[in-house]
């Protein structure tokens, strides 16, 4: 097996009363492009911050290149773009890149880096004069300055328009094609699908699924079928049943088949509604039904 570059073992992290991570285990190997997918507040940023050594777990263990993420030599092998960055507004773009480069033994060529992130020609522009999208691209580019083996990008495309987002995706793919390892977070399945081969779904501080993008896409296809009826026969394909006053909610991967079965079974129902579930809801249902070690 290829080398494990970053790992969390049974990691828990509390902020006061908030349990931000609850027993998370994760291995990322050389050459992987892993997407951490989950809604706001799921614990994605907390996990990244632990993996890169910015914060420490309340319990459990984190490893970077087989050792402590607090070790400065190991940290030189990674690049990080936090979810929020504040760059000094009066520095010029070229100065920011040079400043970060100075911390690494082997840094990327400035012109090539700026070009790859669609920032060519902006060397002399003050950071404060960049657009929001340009600032975000610069923040992401800085993760690549030190020629890292492994980059962590926390919601890299937040605030970017479609074109800029695609340019950034290309840059990330390029790095990965050259052998780089990537861990990125997003709350868009579409973004994870565009980039990652492996998706780790995080919800309420736990790993809800760790699978291929295709498998996660199938799980995400779960629908909520709501209806009003007195009683329901046993129906195939129902993942969960929930009563809410006079209404019954059924979760299923195949809403069409379920509706056909309802009609065929001559169930007197009214108020039929079919809606997509949130990813988190879909995963909570699946994992509640089939508990398994992540
Ligand atoms: P995500 O990145 O998936 O949106 P976070 O890791 O930022 O999730 O947050 C996970 C949980 O931890 C949330 O409930 C959030 O409010 C809480 N949290 C995160 N950082 C802090 C902090 N510095 N102090 C207190 N609570 C925090
Ligand atoms: Mg976050």
mmCIF file of C-alpha atoms and ligand atoms in Angstrom:
data_model
loop_
_atom_site.group_PDB
_atom_site.id
_atom_site.type_symbol
_atom_site.label_atom_id
_atom_site.label_comp_id
_atom_site.label_asym_id
_atom_site.label_seq_id
_atom_site.Cartn_x
_atom_site.Cartn_y
_atom_site.Cartn_z
ATOM 1 C CA UNK A 1 0.000 0.000 0.000
ATOM 2 C CA UNK A 2 1.120 3.541 -0.613
ATOM 3 C CA UNK A 3 2.247 5.742 2.213
ATOM 4 C CA UNK A 4 -0.269 7.327 4.566
ATOM 5 C CA UNK A 5 0.423 11.074 4.481
ATOM 6 C CA UNK A 6 -2.131 12.250 6.973
ATOM 7 C CA UNK A 7 -4.247 10.386 9.462
ATOM 8 C CA UNK A 8 -6.758 10.908 12.251
ATOM 9 C CA UNK A 9 -7.330 8.112 14.731
ATOM 10 C CA UNK A 10 -10.485 8.258 16.872
ATOM 11 C CA UNK A 11 -10.255 12.017 17.068
ATOM 12 C CA UNK A 12 -12.557 14.066 19.248
ATOM 13 C CA UNK A 13 -12.539 17.836 19.511
ATOM 14 C CA UNK A 14 -14.628 19.933 21.848
ATOM 15 C CA UNK A 15 -15.134 23.676 21.966
ATOM 16 C CA UNK A 16 -16.664 24.204 25.378
ATOM 17 C CA UNK A 17 -19.977 22.373 25.223
ATOM 18 C CA UNK A 18 -19.822 21.831 21.463
ATOM 19 C CA UNK A 19 -18.603 18.457 20.311
ATOM 20 C CA UNK A 20 -17.212 19.498 16.929
ATOM 21 C CA UNK A 21 -15.659 16.098 16.150
ATOM 22 C CA UNK A 22 -16.848 12.847 17.622
ATOM 23 C CA UNK A 23 -14.538 9.892 17.065
ATOM 24 C CA UNK A 24 -13.299 10.603 13.535
ATOM 25 C CA UNK A 25 -10.820 8.252 11.894
ATOM 26 C CA UNK A 26 -9.402 8.935 8.449
ATOM 27 C CA UNK A 27 -6.322 7.941 6.436
ATOM 28 C CA UNK A 28 -5.201 9.812 3.335
ATOM 29 C CA UNK A 29 -2.606 8.123 1.157
ATOM 30 C CA UNK A 30 -0.047 9.458 -1.288
ATOM 31 C CA UNK A 31 -1.699 10.491 -4.565
ATOM 32 C CA UNK A 32 -5.283 10.639 -3.341
ATOM 33 C CA UNK A 33 -7.681 13.515 -3.982
ATOM 34 C CA UNK A 34 -10.154 13.350 -1.135
ATOM 35 C CA UNK A 35 -13.195 15.550 -0.688
ATOM 36 C CA UNK A 36 -14.648 16.197 2.743
ATOM 37 C CA UNK A 37 -18.325 16.861 2.164
ATOM 38 C CA UNK A 38 -20.771 18.089 4.745
ATOM 39 C CA UNK A 39 -23.123 20.919 5.677
ATOM 40 C CA UNK A 40 -22.061 24.001 7.634
ATOM 41 C CA UNK A 41 -21.102 23.141 11.164
ATOM 42 C CA UNK A 42 -20.384 19.485 10.324
ATOM 43 C CA UNK A 43 -16.796 19.698 11.566
ATOM 44 C CA UNK A 44 -14.864 19.893 8.276
ATOM 45 C CA UNK A 45 -12.745 22.917 9.175
ATOM 46 C CA UNK A 46 -12.080 21.547 12.622
ATOM 47 C CA UNK A 47 -10.774 18.336 11.081
ATOM 48 C CA UNK A 48 -8.526 20.230 8.652
ATOM 49 C CA UNK A 49 -7.210 22.428 11.461
ATOM 50 C CA UNK A 50 -6.298 19.343 13.470
ATOM 51 C CA UNK A 51 -4.661 17.584 10.517
ATOM 52 C CA UNK A 52 -2.463 20.588 9.752
ATOM 53 C CA UNK A 53 -1.526 21.098 13.390
ATOM 54 C CA UNK A 54 -3.290 24.426 13.954
ATOM 55 C CA UNK A 55 -5.315 22.900 16.771
ATOM 56 C CA UNK A 56 -4.996 19.835 18.905
ATOM 57 C CA UNK A 57 -7.540 17.079 19.413
ATOM 58 C CA UNK A 58 -9.330 16.792 22.767
ATOM 59 C CA UNK A 59 -8.714 13.073 22.473
ATOM 60 C CA UNK A 60 -7.394 10.717 19.834
ATOM 61 C CA UNK A 61 -4.358 11.113 17.631
ATOM 62 C CA UNK A 62 -3.393 12.981 14.470
ATOM 63 C CA UNK A 63 -0.395 12.188 12.280
ATOM 64 C CA UNK A 64 1.264 14.049 9.452
ATOM 65 C CA UNK A 65 3.876 12.157 7.392
ATOM 66 C CA UNK A 66 4.012 9.585 10.177
ATOM 67 C CA UNK A 67 4.753 12.081 12.947
ATOM 68 C CA UNK A 68 3.372 15.102 14.722
ATOM 69 C CA UNK A 69 1.710 17.852 12.669
ATOM 70 C CA UNK A 70 3.306 20.317 15.084
ATOM 71 C CA UNK A 71 6.758 19.435 13.714
ATOM 72 C CA UNK A 72 7.906 22.366 11.535
ATOM 73 C CA UNK A 73 9.921 20.133 9.218
ATOM 74 C CA UNK A 74 6.862 18.004 8.462
ATOM 75 C CA UNK A 75 4.722 21.099 8.037
ATOM 76 C CA UNK A 76 7.031 22.319 5.300
ATOM 77 C CA UNK A 77 5.714 19.428 3.211
ATOM 78 C CA UNK A 78 2.155 20.716 3.234
ATOM 79 C CA UNK A 79 0.268 23.664 1.828
ATOM 80 C CA UNK A 80 -2.882 25.024 3.431
ATOM 81 C CA UNK A 81 -5.657 27.390 2.450
ATOM 82 C CA UNK A 82 -7.885 28.023 5.466
ATOM 83 C CA UNK A 83 -11.563 28.737 5.033
ATOM 84 C CA UNK A 84 -10.947 32.379 5.844
ATOM 85 C CA UNK A 85 -7.742 34.220 5.179
ATOM 86 C CA UNK A 86 -6.737 37.784 5.797
ATOM 87 C CA UNK A 87 -3.895 38.971 3.624
ATOM 88 C CA UNK A 88 -2.248 42.340 4.326
ATOM 89 C CA UNK A 89 -4.062 44.782 2.013
ATOM 90 C CA UNK A 90 -1.068 47.020 1.373
ATOM 91 C CA UNK A 91 1.278 44.274 0.218
ATOM 92 C CA UNK A 92 1.554 43.632 -3.490
ATOM 93 C CA UNK A 93 0.632 40.215 -4.876
ATOM 94 C CA UNK A 94 4.247 39.486 -5.834
ATOM 95 C CA UNK A 95 5.442 40.472 -2.358
ATOM 96 C CA UNK A 96 2.965 38.128 -0.694
ATOM 97 C CA UNK A 97 4.097 35.230 -2.888
ATOM 98 C CA UNK A 98 7.782 36.014 -2.246
ATOM 99 C CA UNK A 99 7.189 36.318 1.492
ATOM 100 C CA UNK A 100 5.584 32.880 1.639
ATOM 101 C CA UNK A 101 8.223 31.399 -0.715
ATOM 102 C CA UNK A 102 10.976 32.476 1.652
ATOM 103 C CA UNK A 103 9.722 29.916 4.184
ATOM 104 C CA UNK A 104 10.365 26.953 1.912
ATOM 105 C CA UNK A 105 13.549 25.345 0.671
ATOM 106 C CA UNK A 106 12.085 24.655 -2.768
ATOM 107 C CA UNK A 107 9.475 27.103 -3.907
ATOM 108 C CA UNK A 108 7.436 27.354 -7.087
ATOM 109 C CA UNK A 109 8.234 29.803 -9.869
ATOM 110 C CA UNK A 110 6.214 32.935 -9.181
ATOM 111 C CA UNK A 111 5.166 33.639 -12.762
ATOM 112 C CA UNK A 112 4.078 30.059 -13.394
ATOM 113 C CA UNK A 113 2.161 29.948 -10.130
ATOM 114 C CA UNK A 114 0.297 33.186 -10.812
ATOM 115 C CA UNK A 115 -0.492 32.030 -14.312
ATOM 116 C CA UNK A 116 -1.870 28.722 -13.104
ATOM 117 C CA UNK A 117 -4.244 30.551 -10.780
ATOM 118 C CA UNK A 118 -5.305 33.092 -13.389
ATOM 119 C CA UNK A 119 -3.483 35.921 -11.613
ATOM 120 C CA UNK A 120 -0.965 36.741 -14.349
ATOM 121 C CA UNK A 121 -0.046 40.376 -14.618
ATOM 122 C CA UNK A 122 -1.206 41.164 -11.088
ATOM 123 C CA UNK A 123 2.244 40.947 -9.419
ATOM 124 C CA UNK A 124 2.328 44.655 -8.652
ATOM 125 C CA UNK A 125 -1.296 45.022 -7.611
ATOM 126 C CA UNK A 126 -1.899 45.632 -3.918
ATOM 127 C CA UNK A 127 -3.870 42.837 -2.292
ATOM 128 C CA UNK A 128 -6.447 45.375 -1.076
ATOM 129 C CA UNK A 129 -7.165 46.247 -4.706
ATOM 130 C CA UNK A 130 -7.987 42.709 -5.795
ATOM 131 C CA UNK A 131 -11.529 41.501 -6.354
ATOM 132 C CA UNK A 132 -12.957 38.939 -3.939
ATOM 133 C CA UNK A 133 -12.391 36.155 -6.444
ATOM 134 C CA UNK A 134 -8.798 37.237 -7.106
ATOM 135 C CA UNK A 135 -8.081 37.328 -3.371
ATOM 136 C CA UNK A 136 -9.484 33.840 -2.955
ATOM 137 C CA UNK A 137 -7.396 32.537 -5.881
ATOM 138 C CA UNK A 138 -4.300 34.118 -4.359
ATOM 139 C CA UNK A 139 -5.064 32.497 -0.993
ATOM 140 C CA UNK A 140 -5.365 29.121 -2.710
ATOM 141 C CA UNK A 141 -2.236 29.702 -4.834
ATOM 142 C CA UNK A 142 -0.257 30.310 -1.639
ATOM 143 C CA UNK A 143 -0.933 26.694 -0.587
ATOM 144 C CA UNK A 144 1.136 25.618 -3.613
ATOM 145 C CA UNK A 145 4.072 28.010 -3.228
ATOM 146 C CA UNK A 146 6.278 25.590 -1.296
ATOM 147 C CA UNK A 147 5.933 22.707 -3.767
ATOM 148 C CA UNK A 148 4.073 20.659 -1.147
ATOM 149 C CA UNK A 149 3.408 16.939 -1.314
ATOM 150 C CA UNK A 150 0.046 17.432 0.313
ATOM 151 C CA UNK A 151 -2.383 20.358 0.242
ATOM 152 C CA UNK A 152 -5.405 21.088 2.394
ATOM 153 C CA UNK A 153 -7.950 23.425 0.850
ATOM 154 C CA UNK A 154 -10.865 24.465 3.022
ATOM 155 C CA UNK A 155 -13.744 25.526 0.766
ATOM 156 C CA UNK A 156 -11.338 26.764 -1.902
ATOM 157 C CA UNK A 157 -13.946 28.044 -4.341
ATOM 158 C CA UNK A 158 -16.115 30.047 -1.948
ATOM 159 C CA UNK A 159 -17.070 33.340 -3.552
ATOM 160 C CA UNK A 160 -15.782 32.459 -7.016
ATOM 161 C CA UNK A 161 -17.849 32.793 -10.150
ATOM 162 C CA UNK A 162 -18.282 29.803 -12.447
ATOM 163 C CA UNK A 163 -15.310 30.599 -14.658
ATOM 164 C CA UNK A 164 -12.920 31.229 -11.784
ATOM 165 C CA UNK A 165 -14.124 28.090 -10.082
ATOM 166 C CA UNK A 166 -13.325 26.034 -13.170
ATOM 167 C CA UNK A 167 -9.876 27.602 -13.433
ATOM 168 C CA UNK A 168 -9.232 26.659 -9.829
ATOM 169 C CA UNK A 169 -10.463 23.117 -10.392
ATOM 170 C CA UNK A 170 -8.029 22.828 -13.303
ATOM 171 C CA UNK A 171 -5.150 23.989 -11.127
ATOM 172 C CA UNK A 172 -6.046 21.450 -8.444
ATOM 173 C CA UNK A 173 -6.332 18.666 -11.048
ATOM 174 C CA UNK A 174 -2.981 19.662 -12.500
ATOM 175 C CA UNK A 175 -1.303 19.383 -9.093
ATOM 176 C CA UNK A 176 -2.932 15.998 -8.533
ATOM 177 C CA UNK A 177 -1.958 14.732 -11.990
ATOM 178 C CA UNK A 178 1.643 15.556 -11.109
ATOM 179 C CA UNK A 179 1.410 13.242 -8.100
ATOM 180 C CA UNK A 180 0.212 15.716 -5.482
ATOM 181 C CA UNK A 181 -2.164 14.680 -2.718
ATOM 182 C CA UNK A 182 -5.184 16.853 -1.950
ATOM 183 C CA UNK A 183 -7.688 17.094 0.873
ATOM 184 C CA UNK A 184 -10.402 19.629 0.191
ATOM 185 C CA UNK A 185 -13.702 20.506 1.778
ATOM 186 C CA UNK A 186 -16.927 21.599 0.211
ATOM 187 C CA UNK A 187 -20.605 21.582 0.936
ATOM 188 C CA UNK A 188 -21.351 21.039 -2.750
ATOM 189 C CA UNK A 189 -21.534 17.474 -3.963
ATOM 190 C CA UNK A 190 -21.079 18.825 -7.487
ATOM 191 C CA UNK A 191 -17.695 20.280 -6.599
ATOM 192 C CA UNK A 192 -16.528 17.118 -4.893
ATOM 193 C CA UNK A 193 -17.711 15.100 -7.882
ATOM 194 C CA UNK A 194 -15.814 17.317 -10.292
ATOM 195 C CA UNK A 195 -12.539 16.763 -8.483
ATOM 196 C CA UNK A 196 -12.395 13.927 -6.043
ATOM 197 C CA UNK A 197 -12.342 10.177 -6.450
ATOM 198 C CA UNK A 198 -13.083 9.611 -2.824
ATOM 199 C CA UNK A 199 -15.652 11.385 -0.678
ATOM 200 C CA UNK A 200 -15.753 11.445 3.074
ATOM 201 C CA UNK A 201 -19.140 12.669 4.235
ATOM 202 C CA UNK A 202 -19.015 14.458 7.573
ATOM 203 C CA UNK A 203 -22.125 15.248 9.582
ATOM 204 C CA UNK A 204 -22.477 16.286 13.190
ATOM 205 C CA UNK A 205 -18.816 15.630 13.836
ATOM 206 C CA UNK A 206 -18.809 12.091 12.520
ATOM 207 C CA UNK A 207 -17.799 10.285 9.348
ATOM 208 C CA UNK A 208 -21.123 9.268 7.820
ATOM 209 C CA UNK A 209 -19.713 7.692 4.668
ATOM 210 C CA UNK A 210 -16.314 7.175 3.075
ATOM 211 C CA UNK A 211 -16.705 5.967 -0.469
ATOM 212 C CA UNK A 212 -16.309 6.715 -4.165
ATOM 213 C CA UNK A 213 -18.025 9.779 -5.586
ATOM 214 C CA UNK A 214 -20.319 7.493 -7.616
ATOM 215 C CA UNK A 215 -21.460 5.585 -4.538
ATOM 216 C CA UNK A 216 -22.108 8.788 -2.650
ATOM 217 C CA UNK A 217 -24.067 10.189 -5.578
ATOM 218 C CA UNK A 218 -26.341 7.124 -5.432
ATOM 219 C CA UNK A 219 -26.853 7.521 -1.708
ATOM 220 C CA UNK A 220 -27.642 11.175 -2.219
ATOM 221 C CA UNK A 221 -30.483 10.238 -4.576
ATOM 222 C CA UNK A 222 -32.737 9.427 -1.659
ATOM 223 C CA UNK A 223 -36.185 11.057 -1.762
ATOM 224 C CA UNK A 224 -38.664 11.907 0.926
ATOM 225 C CA UNK A 225 -42.200 10.860 0.042
ATOM 226 C CA UNK A 226 -44.816 12.510 2.246
ATOM 227 C CA UNK A 227 -48.483 11.555 2.332
ATOM 228 C CA UNK A 228 -51.538 11.503 4.535
ATOM 229 C CA UNK A 229 -53.090 8.094 5.114
ATOM 230 C CA UNK A 230 -54.516 5.997 7.936
ATOM 231 C CA UNK A 231 -52.338 2.963 7.660
ATOM 232 C CA UNK A 232 -49.687 1.677 5.334
ATOM 233 C CA UNK A 233 -48.892 -1.863 4.286
ATOM 234 C CA UNK A 234 -45.284 -3.053 4.287
ATOM 235 C CA UNK A 235 -43.740 -1.636 1.110
ATOM 236 C CA UNK A 236 -40.440 -2.563 -0.517
ATOM 237 C CA UNK A 237 -37.673 0.009 -0.804
ATOM 238 C CA UNK A 238 -38.696 2.092 2.223
ATOM 239 C CA UNK A 239 -35.584 3.093 4.144
ATOM 240 C CA UNK A 240 -37.345 4.799 7.007
ATOM 241 C CA UNK A 241 -40.849 5.739 8.119
ATOM 242 C CA UNK A 242 -41.638 8.717 10.290
ATOM 243 C CA UNK A 243 -45.005 10.002 11.527
ATOM 244 C CA UNK A 244 -45.620 13.695 11.957
ATOM 245 C CA UNK A 245 -49.211 14.434 12.979
ATOM 246 C CA UNK A 246 -51.447 13.122 10.211
ATOM 247 C CA UNK A 247 -48.571 12.955 7.766
ATOM 248 C CA UNK A 248 -46.210 10.093 7.112
ATOM 249 C CA UNK A 249 -42.716 10.583 5.685
ATOM 250 C CA UNK A 250 -41.075 7.724 3.843
ATOM 251 C CA UNK A 251 -37.473 7.795 2.671
ATOM 252 C CA UNK A 252 -36.647 5.812 -0.437
ATOM 253 C CA UNK A 253 -34.058 5.593 -3.185
ATOM 254 C CA UNK A 254 -36.788 5.031 -5.800
ATOM 255 C CA UNK A 255 -39.755 7.351 -5.314
ATOM 256 C CA UNK A 256 -41.369 6.335 -8.629
ATOM 257 C CA UNK A 257 -41.490 2.684 -7.640
ATOM 258 C CA UNK A 258 -42.813 3.547 -4.219
ATOM 259 C CA UNK A 259 -45.684 5.596 -5.642
ATOM 260 C CA UNK A 260 -46.554 2.781 -8.079
ATOM 261 C CA UNK A 261 -46.616 0.333 -5.167
ATOM 262 C CA UNK A 262 -48.863 2.635 -3.141
ATOM 263 C CA UNK A 263 -51.353 2.832 -5.980
ATOM 264 C CA UNK A 264 -51.165 -0.893 -6.713
ATOM 265 C CA UNK A 265 -51.769 -1.677 -3.024
ATOM 266 C CA UNK A 266 -54.874 0.521 -3.225
ATOM 267 C CA UNK A 267 -53.753 2.640 -0.274
ATOM 268 C CA UNK A 268 -56.140 5.603 0.139
ATOM 269 C CA UNK A 269 -53.730 8.518 0.446
ATOM 270 C CA UNK A 270 -53.766 12.258 -0.129
ATOM 271 C CA UNK A 271 -51.366 15.192 -0.078
ATOM 272 C CA UNK A 272 -48.574 13.351 -1.886
ATOM 273 C CA UNK A 273 -45.272 15.241 -1.964
ATOM 274 C CA UNK A 274 -41.890 14.059 -3.196
ATOM 275 C CA UNK A 275 -38.831 16.034 -2.292
ATOM 276 C CA UNK A 276 -35.091 15.472 -2.292
ATOM 277 C CA UNK A 277 -33.569 14.964 1.123
ATOM 278 C CA UNK A 278 -30.561 16.850 2.286
ATOM 279 C CA UNK A 279 -27.338 14.916 1.960
ATOM 280 C CA UNK A 280 -26.962 14.874 5.682
ATOM 281 C CA UNK A 281 -30.440 13.444 6.175
ATOM 282 C CA UNK A 282 -29.788 10.785 3.552
ATOM 283 C CA UNK A 283 -26.569 9.731 5.242
ATOM 284 C CA UNK A 284 -28.002 9.750 8.719
ATOM 285 C CA UNK A 285 -30.736 7.387 7.550
ATOM 286 C CA UNK A 286 -28.325 5.086 5.775
ATOM 287 C CA UNK A 287 -25.873 4.929 8.618
ATOM 288 C CA UNK A 288 -28.615 4.477 11.210
ATOM 289 C CA UNK A 289 -29.810 1.427 9.272
ATOM 290 C CA UNK A 290 -26.451 -0.128 8.629
ATOM 291 C CA UNK A 291 -24.068 0.762 11.414
ATOM 292 C CA UNK A 292 -20.540 0.048 10.361
ATOM 293 C CA UNK A 293 -17.060 1.092 11.275
ATOM 294 C CA UNK A 294 -16.083 4.006 9.059
HETATM 295 P P1 LIG B 1 -17.626 23.155 9.111
HETATM 296 O O1 LIG B 1 -16.267 23.577 8.677
HETATM 297 O O2 LIG B 1 -18.013 21.790 8.620
HETATM 298 O O3 LIG B 1 -18.669 24.168 8.786
HETATM 299 P P2 LIG B 1 -16.606 23.621 11.787
HETATM 300 O O4 LIG B 1 -15.493 22.661 11.979
HETATM 301 O O5 LIG B 1 -16.260 25.013 11.465
HETATM 302 O O6 LIG B 1 -17.630 23.013 10.709
HETATM 303 O O7 LIG B 1 -17.509 23.641 13.082
HETATM 304 C C1 LIG B 1 -17.942 22.473 13.759
HETATM 305 C C2 LIG B 1 -18.653 22.876 15.024
HETATM 306 O O8 LIG B 1 -17.716 23.420 15.953
HETATM 307 C C3 LIG B 1 -19.713 23.942 14.840
HETATM 308 O O9 LIG B 1 -20.747 23.672 15.744
HETATM 309 C C4 LIG B 1 -18.986 25.222 15.193
HETATM 310 O O10 LIG B 1 -19.881 26.187 15.681
HETATM 311 C C5 LIG B 1 -18.049 24.748 16.295
HETATM 312 N N1 LIG B 1 -16.790 25.529 16.335
HETATM 313 C C6 LIG B 1 -15.855 25.559 15.363
HETATM 314 N N2 LIG B 1 -14.822 26.347 15.735
HETATM 315 C C7 LIG B 1 -15.118 26.829 16.956
HETATM 316 C C8 LIG B 1 -14.446 27.692 17.887
HETATM 317 N N3 LIG B 1 -13.258 28.219 17.613
HETATM 318 N N4 LIG B 1 -15.068 27.960 19.050
HETATM 319 C C9 LIG B 1 -16.265 27.407 19.347
HETATM 320 N N5 LIG B 1 -16.946 26.594 18.526
HETATM 321 C C10 LIG B 1 -16.389 26.294 17.345
HETATM 322 MG MG1 LIG B 2 -15.702 25.120 7.553
#
